[in-house]
C-alpha cells in the first residue's frame, strides 16, 4: 500500500502521468492516419512534456516529503532535458525549427523576454496558450510529412476536436484549484458554475464536429468520449482528493485514445 502511494505521488507530483497522456495522444494520431512515426518522436514528446510540466506546473502539497524533494525534481528536469535534446537532433531541420518556435511560445508563458511581459500576465490568455501548445505539439509531427489529401480533412477535424477537448479539461483545473495561478482565469471572472458550463459546452462541440464535417468513423468514438468527459467533469466536481482529480482529467486523453482504438478495431 505504501509503495502504491509513493508511485501515485510520483505519477502526479512529478507529472509522469501527463507525459504518458501526451504520448497516448500522439499514438492516436499515428494509428489513425498511419503516420509511422519514429520512436524518437514519442521519446521527445514524453521527455519534453515531463520537462515542461516539472518546470511550469506547481504540484499540490503532497503528504510525502520525499516526493516534494527539490533535488528529485531537478534530476528529472535535467534528465528529461538531456534525452529530449538527443531526440531533437534526430529530427529534420524543418521540424526542429517548428519545435524551437513552439518551445519559445511555451517559455514565454512563464518567463519575460526582451522586456516584454510574460504571456501569463495577459488576462485570460492561459487557456488559449495551453490549448495551442498541446494541439500544435501533436500536429507538428504530421504537418511536415506528406499526408494523403483524402484524409487531410479528417486530420484537420481531429485537431479541431482536440482544441475543444483541451478547453473542456483545462477549465476544471482552475475551477478545482489544481493549478494555483496568480492570474485572471475564467472561473475567477465568471464563477465556478459558468466556468464548468463553458467546459461542458466545449466537450459537446467536440462530439458534434464529426457530424458537422461528415467524418463517420469519428462519430461513435467522439460521442463516447463526450459522454465520458461530461461524466468525469460532474464526478470530479464532488471529489476532494486532488490526485484523483488529476487522474480523471488528464486521464481523459488516454481514455480517448483507447476508445478510438477499440472502435477502429471493430471496423
PDB file of C-alpha atoms in Angstrom, residues 130-256:
ATOM      1  CA  UNK A 130      -2.101  25.866 -23.222  1.00  0.00           C
ATOM      2  CA  UNK A 131      -4.535  24.597 -25.850  1.00  0.00           C
ATOM      3  CA  UNK A 132      -2.432  25.899 -28.752  1.00  0.00           C
ATOM      4  CA  UNK A 133       0.798  24.390 -27.408  1.00  0.00           C
ATOM      5  CA  UNK A 134      -0.770  20.980 -26.780  1.00  0.00           C
ATOM      6  CA  UNK A 135      -2.500  20.701 -30.145  1.00  0.00           C
ATOM      7  CA  UNK A 136       0.467  22.108 -32.069  1.00  0.00           C
ATOM      8  CA  UNK A 137       2.906  19.734 -30.361  1.00  0.00           C
ATOM      9  CA  UNK A 138       0.904  16.819 -31.780  1.00  0.00           C
ATOM     10  CA  UNK A 139       0.013  18.291 -35.177  1.00  0.00           C
ATOM     11  CA  UNK A 140       3.600  19.311 -35.956  1.00  0.00           C
ATOM     12  CA  UNK A 141       4.668  15.690 -36.305  1.00  0.00           C
ATOM     13  CA  UNK A 142       2.287  15.227 -39.246  1.00  0.00           C
ATOM     14  CA  UNK A 143       2.314  18.719 -40.750  1.00  0.00           C
ATOM     15  CA  UNK A 144       5.867  18.365 -42.015  1.00  0.00           C
ATOM     16  CA  UNK A 145       5.155  14.927 -43.518  1.00  0.00           C
ATOM     17  CA  UNK A 146       3.340  14.204 -46.795  1.00  0.00           C
ATOM     18  CA  UNK A 147      -0.278  13.439 -45.911  1.00  0.00           C
ATOM     19  CA  UNK A 148      -2.766  11.787 -48.234  1.00  0.00           C
ATOM     20  CA  UNK A 149      -5.145  14.591 -49.370  1.00  0.00           C
ATOM     21  CA  UNK A 150      -8.053  12.187 -48.964  1.00  0.00           C
ATOM     22  CA  UNK A 151      -7.520  12.036 -45.204  1.00  0.00           C
ATOM     23  CA  UNK A 152      -6.179  15.547 -44.669  1.00  0.00           C
ATOM     24  CA  UNK A 153      -9.674  16.806 -43.828  1.00  0.00           C
ATOM     25  CA  UNK A 154     -10.025  14.061 -41.230  1.00  0.00           C
ATOM     26  CA  UNK A 155      -6.703  15.113 -39.724  1.00  0.00           C
ATOM     27  CA  UNK A 156      -7.855  18.732 -39.515  1.00  0.00           C
ATOM     28  CA  UNK A 157     -11.153  17.770 -37.909  1.00  0.00           C
ATOM     29  CA  UNK A 158      -9.385  15.595 -35.328  1.00  0.00           C
ATOM     30  CA  UNK A 159      -7.129  18.538 -34.424  1.00  0.00           C
ATOM     31  CA  UNK A 160     -10.148  20.859 -34.128  1.00  0.00           C
ATOM     32  CA  UNK A 161     -11.683  18.286 -31.813  1.00  0.00           C
ATOM     33  CA  UNK A 162      -8.567  18.290 -29.642  1.00  0.00           C
ATOM     34  CA  UNK A 163      -8.847  22.066 -29.274  1.00  0.00           C
ATOM     35  CA  UNK A 164     -12.293  21.731 -27.702  1.00  0.00           C
ATOM     36  CA  UNK A 165     -11.248  18.697 -25.667  1.00  0.00           C
ATOM     37  CA  UNK A 166      -8.378  20.635 -24.104  1.00  0.00           C
ATOM     38  CA  UNK A 167     -10.666  23.561 -23.372  1.00  0.00           C
ATOM     39  CA  UNK A 168     -13.072  21.150 -21.679  1.00  0.00           C
ATOM     40  CA  UNK A 169     -10.449  19.563 -19.416  1.00  0.00           C
ATOM     41  CA  UNK A 170      -8.313  22.658 -18.746  1.00  0.00           C
ATOM     42  CA  UNK A 171     -11.060  24.843 -17.277  1.00  0.00           C
ATOM     43  CA  UNK A 172     -11.786  22.367 -14.422  1.00  0.00           C
ATOM     44  CA  UNK A 173      -8.128  22.557 -13.355  1.00  0.00           C
ATOM     45  CA  UNK A 174      -8.723  26.211 -12.494  1.00  0.00           C
ATOM     46  CA  UNK A 175     -12.162  25.529 -11.038  1.00  0.00           C
ATOM     47  CA  UNK A 176     -10.929  22.826  -8.661  1.00  0.00           C
ATOM     48  CA  UNK A 177      -7.802  24.761  -7.714  1.00  0.00           C
ATOM     49  CA  UNK A 178      -5.472  22.066  -9.005  1.00  0.00           C
ATOM     50  CA  UNK A 179      -3.244  24.706 -10.565  1.00  0.00           C
ATOM     51  CA  UNK A 180      -2.544  27.787  -8.464  1.00  0.00           C
ATOM     52  CA  UNK A 181      -2.105  30.818 -10.720  1.00  0.00           C
ATOM     53  CA  UNK A 182      -1.875  34.469  -9.772  1.00  0.00           C
ATOM     54  CA  UNK A 183      -3.601  35.457 -12.999  1.00  0.00           C
ATOM     55  CA  UNK A 184      -7.190  36.061 -14.178  1.00  0.00           C
ATOM     56  CA  UNK A 185      -8.905  32.847 -15.266  1.00  0.00           C
ATOM     57  CA  UNK A 186     -12.398  32.011 -16.473  1.00  0.00           C
ATOM     58  CA  UNK A 187     -13.531  30.700 -13.037  1.00  0.00           C
ATOM     59  CA  UNK A 188     -12.165  33.819 -11.324  1.00  0.00           C
ATOM     60  CA  UNK A 189     -14.095  36.120 -13.621  1.00  0.00           C
ATOM     61  CA  UNK A 190     -17.298  34.212 -14.387  1.00  0.00           C
ATOM     62  CA  UNK A 191     -17.579  31.981 -11.341  1.00  0.00           C
ATOM     63  CA  UNK A 192     -17.425  28.217 -10.922  1.00  0.00           C
ATOM     64  CA  UNK A 193     -20.843  27.326 -12.338  1.00  0.00           C
ATOM     65  CA  UNK A 194     -20.449  29.318 -15.543  1.00  0.00           C
ATOM     66  CA  UNK A 195     -16.879  28.077 -15.983  1.00  0.00           C
ATOM     67  CA  UNK A 196     -17.980  24.443 -15.779  1.00  0.00           C
ATOM     68  CA  UNK A 197     -20.802  25.271 -18.189  1.00  0.00           C
ATOM     69  CA  UNK A 198     -18.214  26.561 -20.692  1.00  0.00           C
ATOM     70  CA  UNK A 199     -16.299  23.329 -20.186  1.00  0.00           C
ATOM     71  CA  UNK A 200     -19.364  21.199 -20.920  1.00  0.00           C
ATOM     72  CA  UNK A 201     -20.264  23.260 -23.987  1.00  0.00           C
ATOM     73  CA  UNK A 202     -16.736  22.728 -25.303  1.00  0.00           C
ATOM     74  CA  UNK A 203     -16.966  18.947 -24.971  1.00  0.00           C
ATOM     75  CA  UNK A 204     -20.383  18.958 -26.655  1.00  0.00           C
ATOM     76  CA  UNK A 205     -18.862  20.805 -29.625  1.00  0.00           C
ATOM     77  CA  UNK A 206     -16.099  18.174 -29.647  1.00  0.00           C
ATOM     78  CA  UNK A 207     -18.733  15.468 -30.074  1.00  0.00           C
ATOM     79  CA  UNK A 208     -20.613  17.372 -32.782  1.00  0.00           C
ATOM     80  CA  UNK A 209     -17.663  18.134 -35.078  1.00  0.00           C
ATOM     81  CA  UNK A 210     -17.544  14.677 -36.768  1.00  0.00           C
ATOM     82  CA  UNK A 211     -21.259  15.022 -37.527  1.00  0.00           C
ATOM     83  CA  UNK A 212     -20.847  18.566 -38.873  1.00  0.00           C
ATOM     84  CA  UNK A 213     -17.970  17.596 -41.173  1.00  0.00           C
ATOM     85  CA  UNK A 214     -19.366  14.180 -42.068  1.00  0.00           C
ATOM     86  CA  UNK A 215     -16.486  12.106 -40.641  1.00  0.00           C
ATOM     87  CA  UNK A 216     -18.427   8.931 -39.899  1.00  0.00           C
ATOM     88  CA  UNK A 217     -15.560   6.883 -38.468  1.00  0.00           C
ATOM     89  CA  UNK A 218     -15.029   9.504 -35.739  1.00  0.00           C
ATOM     90  CA  UNK A 219     -18.703   9.855 -34.829  1.00  0.00           C
ATOM     91  CA  UNK A 220     -19.271   6.989 -32.381  1.00  0.00           C
ATOM     92  CA  UNK A 221     -15.867   7.342 -30.647  1.00  0.00           C
ATOM     93  CA  UNK A 222     -16.423  11.102 -30.341  1.00  0.00           C
ATOM     94  CA  UNK A 223     -19.857  10.631 -28.785  1.00  0.00           C
ATOM     95  CA  UNK A 224     -18.392   8.071 -26.368  1.00  0.00           C
ATOM     96  CA  UNK A 225     -15.576  10.405 -25.320  1.00  0.00           C
ATOM     97  CA  UNK A 226     -18.067  13.261 -24.960  1.00  0.00           C
ATOM     98  CA  UNK A 227     -20.250  11.262 -22.580  1.00  0.00           C
ATOM     99  CA  UNK A 228     -17.241  10.030 -20.591  1.00  0.00           C
ATOM    100  CA  UNK A 229     -15.758  13.522 -20.291  1.00  0.00           C
ATOM    101  CA  UNK A 230     -19.105  15.011 -19.321  1.00  0.00           C
ATOM    102  CA  UNK A 231     -19.409  12.403 -16.581  1.00  0.00           C
ATOM    103  CA  UNK A 232     -15.830  12.937 -15.395  1.00  0.00           C
ATOM    104  CA  UNK A 233     -16.380  16.685 -15.024  1.00  0.00           C
ATOM    105  CA  UNK A 234     -19.501  16.002 -12.954  1.00  0.00           C
ATOM    106  CA  UNK A 235     -17.719  13.333 -10.890  1.00  0.00           C
ATOM    107  CA  UNK A 236     -14.543  15.307 -10.142  1.00  0.00           C
ATOM    108  CA  UNK A 237     -16.594  18.308  -9.038  1.00  0.00           C
ATOM    109  CA  UNK A 238     -17.587  16.344  -5.923  1.00  0.00           C
ATOM    110  CA  UNK A 239     -14.135  14.951  -5.134  1.00  0.00           C
ATOM    111  CA  UNK A 240     -11.739  16.322  -2.529  1.00  0.00           C
ATOM    112  CA  UNK A 241      -8.716  14.166  -3.381  1.00  0.00           C
ATOM    113  CA  UNK A 242      -6.722  16.259  -5.849  1.00  0.00           C
ATOM    114  CA  UNK A 243      -4.647  13.289  -7.003  1.00  0.00           C
ATOM    115  CA  UNK A 244      -7.798  11.526  -8.216  1.00  0.00           C
ATOM    116  CA  UNK A 245      -8.942  14.734  -9.909  1.00  0.00           C
ATOM    117  CA  UNK A 246      -5.622  14.852 -11.754  1.00  0.00           C
ATOM    118  CA  UNK A 247      -6.009  11.246 -12.874  1.00  0.00           C
ATOM    119  CA  UNK A 248      -9.586  11.786 -14.018  1.00  0.00           C
ATOM    120  CA  UNK A 249      -8.943  14.944 -16.056  1.00  0.00           C
ATOM    121  CA  UNK A 250      -5.548  14.094 -17.558  1.00  0.00           C
ATOM    122  CA  UNK A 251      -6.672  10.504 -17.988  1.00  0.00           C
ATOM    123  CA  UNK A 252      -9.336  11.599 -20.473  1.00  0.00           C
ATOM    124  CA  UNK A 253      -6.557  11.866 -23.072  1.00  0.00           C
ATOM    125  CA  UNK A 254      -5.621   8.229 -22.517  1.00  0.00           C
ATOM    126  CA  UNK A 255      -9.266   7.144 -22.492  1.00  0.00           C
ATOM    127  CA  UNK A 256      -9.829   8.971 -25.784  1.00  0.00           C
TER     128      UNK A 256
END
